[in-house]
Coordinates of C-alpha atoms in Angstrom, one line a residue:
M4 CA 32.9 -52.8 4.6
P5 CA 34.7 -51.5 6.6
L6 CA 36.7 -49.8 3.8
T7 CA 33.5 -48.2 2.5
A8 CA 32.3 -47.0 5.9
D9 CA 33.3 -43.4 5.0
R10 CA 33.7 -43.5 1.2
A11 CA 32.2 -44.9 -2.0
K12 CA 33.9 -47.9 -3.4
P13 CA 35.5 -46.1 -6.4
G14 CA 37.2 -43.8 -3.8
V15 CA 38.8 -46.7 -1.9
P16 CA 42.7 -46.5 -2.1
F17 CA 44.4 -49.2 -4.2
G18 CA 47.9 -50.2 -5.0
G19 CA 49.6 -47.7 -2.7
L20 CA 49.1 -44.5 -4.6
Y21 CA 45.8 -44.8 -6.5
R22 CA 42.1 -44.8 -6.0
M23 CA 40.0 -47.3 -7.8
V24 CA 38.3 -44.7 -10.0
D25 CA 41.8 -43.8 -11.4
F26 CA 41.8 -46.9 -13.5
A27 CA 38.6 -46.3 -15.5
L28 CA 39.5 -42.6 -15.9
S29 CA 43.1 -43.3 -17.0
N30 CA 41.8 -45.7 -19.7
L31 CA 39.4 -43.1 -21.1
V32 CA 42.0 -40.3 -21.0
N33 CA 44.7 -42.4 -22.6
A34 CA 42.3 -43.1 -25.4
G35 CA 41.6 -39.4 -26.0
Y36 CA 38.1 -39.3 -24.5
L37 CA 38.3 -36.0 -22.5
K38 CA 34.7 -35.1 -21.7
I39 CA 33.8 -37.2 -18.7
V40 CA 31.2 -36.9 -15.9
V41 CA 31.3 -39.1 -12.8
L42 CA 27.8 -39.8 -11.4
T43 CA 28.1 -40.1 -7.7
Q44 CA 25.7 -40.6 -4.8
Y45 CA 26.8 -42.9 -1.9
K46 CA 29.3 -41.3 0.6
S47 CA 30.9 -39.4 -2.3
H48 CA 32.9 -36.7 -0.5
S49 CA 36.3 -38.3 -0.7
L50 CA 35.7 -39.4 -4.3
D51 CA 34.5 -35.9 -5.3
R52 CA 37.5 -34.3 -3.6
H53 CA 39.9 -36.7 -5.3
I54 CA 38.5 -36.1 -8.8
T55 CA 38.4 -32.3 -8.2
R56 CA 42.0 -32.2 -6.9
T57 CA 43.5 -34.7 -9.3
W58 CA 41.6 -34.8 -12.6
R59 CA 42.0 -31.3 -14.0
L60 CA 41.9 -31.1 -17.8
S61 CA 42.3 -28.1 -20.1
N62 CA 39.3 -25.8 -20.0
M63 CA 40.8 -23.9 -22.9
L64 CA 40.3 -27.0 -25.1
G65 CA 36.8 -27.7 -23.7
N66 CA 37.9 -30.9 -21.8
Y67 CA 36.7 -31.8 -18.3
I68 CA 36.3 -34.5 -15.8
T69 CA 33.7 -33.5 -13.2
P70 CA 31.8 -35.3 -10.4
V71 CA 28.0 -34.9 -10.7
P72 CA 26.1 -35.7 -7.5
A73 CA 22.4 -36.5 -7.5
Q74 CA 20.8 -33.2 -8.1
Q75 CA 17.1 -34.1 -7.8
R76 CA 16.5 -32.5 -11.2
L77 CA 13.3 -34.4 -11.8
G78 CA 11.8 -34.1 -8.3
P79 CA 12.6 -34.7 -4.7
R80 CA 14.4 -38.1 -5.1
W81 CA 17.9 -39.5 -5.3
F82 CA 19.2 -41.9 -8.0
A83 CA 17.1 -45.1 -8.0
G84 CA 19.8 -47.0 -9.9
S85 CA 22.5 -46.6 -12.4
A86 CA 20.0 -46.2 -15.3
D87 CA 18.1 -43.6 -13.4
A88 CA 21.3 -41.8 -12.7
I89 CA 21.8 -41.4 -16.4
Y90 CA 18.2 -40.5 -17.0
Q91 CA 18.3 -37.7 -14.4
S92 CA 21.6 -36.5 -15.8
F93 CA 20.8 -36.7 -19.5
N94 CA 20.9 -32.9 -19.9
L95 CA 24.7 -33.3 -19.7
I96 CA 24.7 -35.5 -22.7
N97 CA 22.3 -33.2 -24.6
D98 CA 24.6 -30.3 -23.9
E99 CA 27.4 -32.1 -25.9
S100 CA 25.2 -33.8 -28.5
P101 CA 27.6 -36.8 -29.0
D102 CA 26.9 -39.6 -31.5
Y103 CA 28.0 -42.2 -28.9
V104 CA 28.2 -42.5 -25.2
I105 CA 30.6 -44.6 -23.2
V106 CA 29.2 -45.8 -19.8
F107 CA 31.9 -47.5 -17.7
G108 CA 31.8 -48.6 -14.1
A109 CA 34.3 -46.9 -11.8
D110 CA 35.3 -49.7 -9.4
H111 CA 37.3 -52.3 -11.5
I112 CA 41.0 -52.8 -11.8
Y113 CA 42.1 -53.1 -15.5
R114 CA 43.7 -51.6 -18.5
M115 CA 41.7 -51.2 -21.7
D116 CA 41.7 -49.0 -24.8
P117 CA 38.1 -48.0 -25.1
E118 CA 38.6 -46.5 -28.6
Q119 CA 38.9 -50.1 -30.0
M120 CA 35.6 -50.9 -28.3
V121 CA 34.0 -47.8 -29.8
N122 CA 35.2 -48.7 -33.2
A123 CA 33.8 -52.2 -32.8
H124 CA 30.5 -50.8 -31.7
I125 CA 30.2 -48.5 -34.7
A126 CA 31.0 -51.4 -37.0
S127 CA 28.3 -53.6 -35.4
G128 CA 25.5 -51.2 -36.0
A129 CA 24.0 -52.2 -32.7
G130 CA 22.4 -49.9 -30.2
V131 CA 24.7 -51.1 -27.4
T132 CA 27.9 -53.0 -27.2
V133 CA 28.8 -54.8 -24.0
A134 CA 32.4 -55.6 -23.0
A135 CA 32.9 -59.2 -22.0
I136 CA 35.7 -61.2 -20.6
R137 CA 36.1 -65.0 -21.1
Q138 CA 35.7 -67.1 -18.0
P139 CA 35.7 -70.9 -17.4
L140 CA 32.3 -72.5 -17.8
S141 CA 32.5 -73.8 -14.3
L142 CA 32.6 -70.2 -12.9
A143 CA 29.5 -69.0 -14.8
D144 CA 27.4 -69.0 -11.6
Q145 CA 29.5 -66.1 -10.3
F146 CA 28.9 -63.6 -13.1
G147 CA 26.3 -62.0 -15.3
V148 CA 26.7 -64.3 -18.4
I149 CA 26.3 -63.2 -22.0
E150 CA 25.2 -65.9 -24.5
V151 CA 25.8 -65.1 -28.1
D152 CA 24.4 -66.1 -31.5
E153 CA 26.4 -68.5 -33.7
D154 CA 28.2 -65.6 -35.3
G155 CA 29.7 -64.8 -31.8
K156 CA 28.8 -61.1 -32.1
R157 CA 25.1 -60.5 -31.3
I158 CA 23.9 -61.2 -27.8
R159 CA 21.2 -63.8 -27.6
S160 CA 20.6 -63.7 -23.9
F161 CA 21.9 -62.1 -20.7
R162 CA 21.5 -64.1 -17.5
E163 CA 22.6 -63.4 -14.0
K164 CA 24.6 -66.2 -12.4
P165 CA 23.1 -69.1 -14.4
K166 CA 23.2 -72.7 -13.2
D167 CA 22.9 -74.1 -16.7
P168 CA 25.3 -72.0 -18.8
V169 CA 25.9 -72.5 -22.5
G170 CA 29.5 -72.3 -23.7
L171 CA 30.8 -70.1 -26.5
P172 CA 30.4 -71.2 -30.1
D173 CA 34.2 -71.1 -30.6
S174 CA 35.1 -72.3 -27.0
P175 CA 32.5 -74.6 -25.4
D176 CA 34.4 -74.6 -22.1
E177 CA 34.2 -70.8 -21.7
V178 CA 31.5 -68.2 -21.2
Y179 CA 31.4 -64.4 -21.6
A180 CA 31.1 -62.5 -18.3
S181 CA 29.9 -59.0 -18.5
M182 CA 32.5 -56.4 -17.4
G183 CA 29.9 -53.7 -16.8
N184 CA 31.3 -51.5 -19.6
Y185 CA 29.1 -50.3 -22.4
V186 CA 29.1 -48.2 -25.5
F187 CA 25.8 -46.8 -26.6
T188 CA 24.5 -45.1 -29.7
T189 CA 23.1 -41.9 -28.1
R190 CA 19.6 -42.1 -29.7
A191 CA 19.2 -45.7 -28.6
L192 CA 20.4 -44.9 -25.1
S193 CA 18.0 -42.0 -24.8
E194 CA 15.0 -44.0 -25.9
A195 CA 15.9 -46.9 -23.6
I196 CA 16.3 -44.9 -20.4
V197 CA 13.1 -42.8 -21.0
D198 CA 11.1 -46.0 -21.4
D199 CA 12.8 -47.5 -18.3
A200 CA 12.1 -44.4 -16.3
H201 CA 8.3 -44.8 -16.9
D202 CA 8.4 -48.5 -16.0
P203 CA 7.3 -48.8 -12.3
G204 CA 8.5 -52.4 -12.2
S205 CA 12.0 -51.7 -13.3
K206 CA 15.1 -51.8 -11.0
H207 CA 16.5 -48.9 -13.1
D208 CA 19.8 -50.7 -13.4
M209 CA 22.0 -50.6 -16.5
G210 CA 23.0 -54.3 -16.3
G211 CA 19.7 -55.6 -14.8
S212 CA 17.2 -53.5 -16.8
I213 CA 18.6 -51.6 -19.8
I214 CA 20.9 -54.2 -21.3
P215 CA 18.2 -57.0 -21.2
K216 CA 15.8 -54.8 -23.2
F217 CA 18.4 -54.2 -25.9
V218 CA 19.0 -58.0 -26.0
E219 CA 15.2 -58.7 -26.4
Q220 CA 15.2 -56.3 -29.3
G221 CA 18.2 -58.0 -31.0
D222 CA 20.1 -54.7 -30.7
A223 CA 23.0 -55.7 -28.5
A224 CA 26.5 -56.7 -29.5
V225 CA 29.4 -58.2 -27.5
Y226 CA 33.0 -56.9 -27.4
D227 CA 35.5 -59.6 -26.6
F228 CA 38.0 -58.1 -24.1
R229 CA 40.6 -60.5 -25.5
D230 CA 40.7 -58.5 -28.7
N231 CA 41.7 -55.3 -26.9
V232 CA 45.4 -54.6 -27.3
V233 CA 46.8 -52.0 -24.9
P234 CA 50.1 -50.3 -25.9
G235 CA 52.9 -51.6 -23.7
S236 CA 51.1 -54.6 -22.4
T237 CA 52.8 -58.0 -21.9
E238 CA 51.5 -61.4 -22.5
R239 CA 51.3 -61.9 -18.7
D240 CA 49.2 -58.8 -17.9
R241 CA 47.2 -58.5 -21.2
G242 CA 43.5 -59.0 -20.6
Y243 CA 43.7 -58.4 -16.8
W244 CA 40.5 -57.4 -15.2
R245 CA 39.4 -57.7 -11.6
D246 CA 36.0 -56.8 -10.1
V247 CA 37.0 -56.0 -6.5
G248 CA 33.6 -56.5 -5.0
T249 CA 34.7 -58.3 -1.9
L250 CA 37.5 -57.9 0.7
D251 CA 39.2 -61.0 -0.6
S252 CA 39.1 -59.9 -4.2
F253 CA 40.4 -56.5 -3.2
Y254 CA 43.3 -58.1 -1.3
A255 CA 44.1 -60.5 -4.1
A256 CA 44.1 -57.6 -6.7
N257 CA 46.7 -55.7 -4.5
M258 CA 48.8 -58.9 -4.3
D259 CA 48.7 -59.1 -8.1
L260 CA 50.9 -56.0 -8.2
I261 CA 54.0 -57.2 -6.3
S262 CA 55.6 -60.1 -8.1
I263 CA 58.8 -59.7 -10.1
H264 CA 56.7 -60.2 -13.3
P265 CA 53.4 -58.8 -12.0
I266 CA 50.0 -60.1 -13.2
F267 CA 49.0 -56.4 -13.4
N268 CA 51.9 -54.2 -14.4
L269 CA 51.9 -50.7 -12.9
Y270 CA 55.1 -49.9 -14.8
N271 CA 53.6 -49.7 -18.3
Y272 CA 54.6 -46.2 -19.2
E273 CA 52.9 -46.4 -22.6
W274 CA 49.5 -46.6 -20.9
P275 CA 50.0 -44.9 -17.5
I276 CA 47.6 -45.0 -14.6
Y277 CA 47.3 -41.4 -13.4
T278 CA 46.6 -40.2 -9.9
E279 CA 47.2 -37.3 -7.6
N280 CA 50.8 -36.2 -7.3
R281 CA 51.3 -34.8 -3.9
P282 CA 54.6 -33.4 -2.6
W283 CA 55.6 -36.5 -0.8
P284 CA 59.4 -37.2 -0.1
P285 CA 60.9 -40.4 -1.3
A286 CA 60.5 -43.6 0.7
K287 CA 63.2 -44.2 3.3
F288 CA 64.8 -47.3 4.7
V289 CA 66.8 -46.6 7.8
H290 CA 69.0 -48.4 10.4
G291 CA 71.5 -51.0 9.5
Y292 CA 72.8 -52.4 12.8
Q293 CA 72.6 -56.2 13.1
E294 CA 69.0 -57.3 13.1
R295 CA 67.7 -53.7 13.3
L296 CA 67.7 -53.4 9.5
G297 CA 65.0 -51.5 7.6
R298 CA 64.1 -53.5 4.5
A299 CA 61.3 -54.4 2.2
I300 CA 61.2 -57.6 0.1
G301 CA 58.8 -58.3 -2.8
S302 CA 56.7 -55.2 -1.9
V303 CA 55.4 -52.0 -3.3
V304 CA 56.5 -49.0 -1.1
S305 CA 55.1 -45.6 -1.8
P306 CA 56.6 -42.1 -1.3
G307 CA 56.8 -40.8 2.2
A308 CA 56.9 -44.2 3.8
V309 CA 59.7 -44.9 6.4
I310 CA 60.7 -48.5 7.1
S311 CA 62.8 -48.1 10.2
G312 CA 64.7 -51.1 11.5
S313 CA 61.9 -53.4 10.5
L314 CA 60.9 -56.0 7.8
V315 CA 58.2 -55.6 5.2
E316 CA 57.5 -58.6 3.0
T317 CA 55.0 -59.2 0.1
S318 CA 53.0 -56.1 1.0
V319 CA 51.6 -52.9 -0.4
V320 CA 52.7 -49.8 1.5
S321 CA 50.9 -46.5 0.9
P322 CA 52.3 -43.0 1.4
N323 CA 53.4 -41.7 4.9
V324 CA 53.3 -45.2 6.5
R325 CA 55.7 -45.7 9.4
V326 CA 56.9 -49.2 10.3
H327 CA 59.1 -49.0 13.5
S328 CA 62.0 -51.1 14.7
W329 CA 61.7 -54.8 15.0
A330 CA 58.2 -54.8 13.6
H331 CA 57.3 -57.4 10.9
V332 CA 54.7 -56.8 8.2
E333 CA 53.9 -59.6 5.9
G334 CA 51.2 -60.1 3.1
S335 CA 49.4 -56.9 4.0
V336 CA 48.0 -53.7 2.5
L337 CA 48.7 -50.6 4.5
F338 CA 46.8 -47.4 3.6
E339 CA 48.1 -43.9 4.0
G340 CA 49.2 -42.8 7.4
V341 CA 49.3 -46.2 9.1
D342 CA 51.8 -46.4 12.0
I343 CA 53.1 -49.8 13.1
G344 CA 54.8 -49.8 16.5
R345 CA 57.9 -51.5 17.6
H346 CA 57.9 -55.4 17.8
A347 CA 54.4 -55.5 16.3
V348 CA 53.5 -58.2 13.8
V349 CA 50.9 -57.6 11.0
R350 CA 50.1 -60.6 8.7
N351 CA 47.5 -61.0 6.0
A352 CA 45.7 -57.8 6.8
I353 CA 44.3 -54.6 5.3
L354 CA 44.7 -51.5 7.5
D355 CA 42.7 -48.4 6.5
K356 CA 44.0 -44.9 6.7
N357 CA 45.6 -43.6 9.9
V358 CA 45.4 -46.9 11.8
T359 CA 47.9 -47.1 14.7
V360 CA 49.2 -50.4 15.8
A361 CA 50.7 -50.1 19.3
E362 CA 54.0 -51.7 20.3
G363 CA 54.0 -55.5 20.5
V364 CA 50.5 -56.0 19.0
E365 CA 50.0 -59.0 16.9
I366 CA 47.4 -58.9 14.0
G367 CA 46.8 -61.9 11.8
V368 CA 48.6 -64.3 14.1
D369 CA 45.5 -65.6 15.9
V370 CA 42.7 -65.0 13.5
E371 CA 40.0 -66.3 15.9
R372 CA 41.1 -63.7 18.4
D373 CA 41.1 -61.1 15.6
R374 CA 37.6 -62.1 14.6
A375 CA 36.3 -60.9 18.0
R376 CA 37.8 -57.5 17.5
F377 CA 37.9 -56.7 13.8
T378 CA 36.4 -57.7 10.4
V379 CA 37.8 -60.9 9.1
S380 CA 37.0 -61.9 5.5
E381 CA 35.9 -65.3 4.3
G382 CA 39.5 -65.9 3.2
G383 CA 40.9 -65.0 6.6
I384 CA 42.1 -61.4 5.8
V385 CA 41.9 -59.2 8.9
V386 CA 40.5 -55.7 8.1
I387 CA 40.8 -52.7 10.4
G388 CA 38.7 -49.6 9.8
K389 CA 39.9 -46.1 9.3
G390 CA 41.6 -44.3 12.2
Q391 CA 41.5 -47.1 14.8
R392 CA 44.2 -47.5 17.5
V393 CA 44.9 -51.1 18.2
E394 CA 46.2 -51.9 21.7
P395 CA 47.5 -55.2 23.0

């Protein structure tokens, strides 16, 4: 919040042009997996609209990406959790009769070739394979931690934010953190979610309910994200994954895009991130008279933006943003349609769509003053909700 006041988290804009859901969908499509349903529930309109407008595959070839809202197929109730969402939508899996089912979260920023994970799952013979990323042992209390057998492949236990973590067999100073990405053998998934649906004490959650049951049965394998090689990746951005569950992590992930050699490289054309392609004009930088010089330094500037006699530094600028003369934007994320007035200053901020900052306003200069008016994250990032007009 407030970025999710009107939309589900996978529908939140990211990196100027994209929505969070685009990263998971691009990974699947790039790997050739072209029959995808997106299970939605919470404030899903903008997410549904984005998927419907953007992700159109060839019907002639039987391919599709389609949002599936809670349909109350099994009675007058909504989804009770991610496992229940799959249980209530299992007719969609039965219609296709696949041997394996990929279940990926839609709100993480990363590149991954899921085909490599599917192949590892088939080779393991397990009912489920869980993608995991190595993290320092000292950070184990921030993640769902996977502990493995001595062979480093089968999952021995799955613990949420443990205070006494056990290091990996081949690296005692590291743990496996679950990425929330799974590959199931279809029959095993079907049996597990039916059992879970009839358990009144279950949370009906994939990570909290389904995976632990597979672990108890000795039927869960781990997939080391370090082994995934994405075409076109560099040593610097290989293995990048961010769970943007907080305002500060969302801000940090945006900042990862803008360095000369970015930690996450949007310019990998061998594994592109797809999104909606609207008829925006190119970005424009205007005025060149003395200090009235439109310029952007160390920033990502999207189509349709106009930087007019102003300075933008280390920022992510979305389409159709206007930054007017003598304004200064620094270390900020501006969503589509933001308008920054003359002589305004915006620092260390996230401005949602269609926010208007009046002439001379200062944001991020006096954080305590901002805290009385806006949302301020634990890390001091000022966040202004959609459509607000900020006056002096």
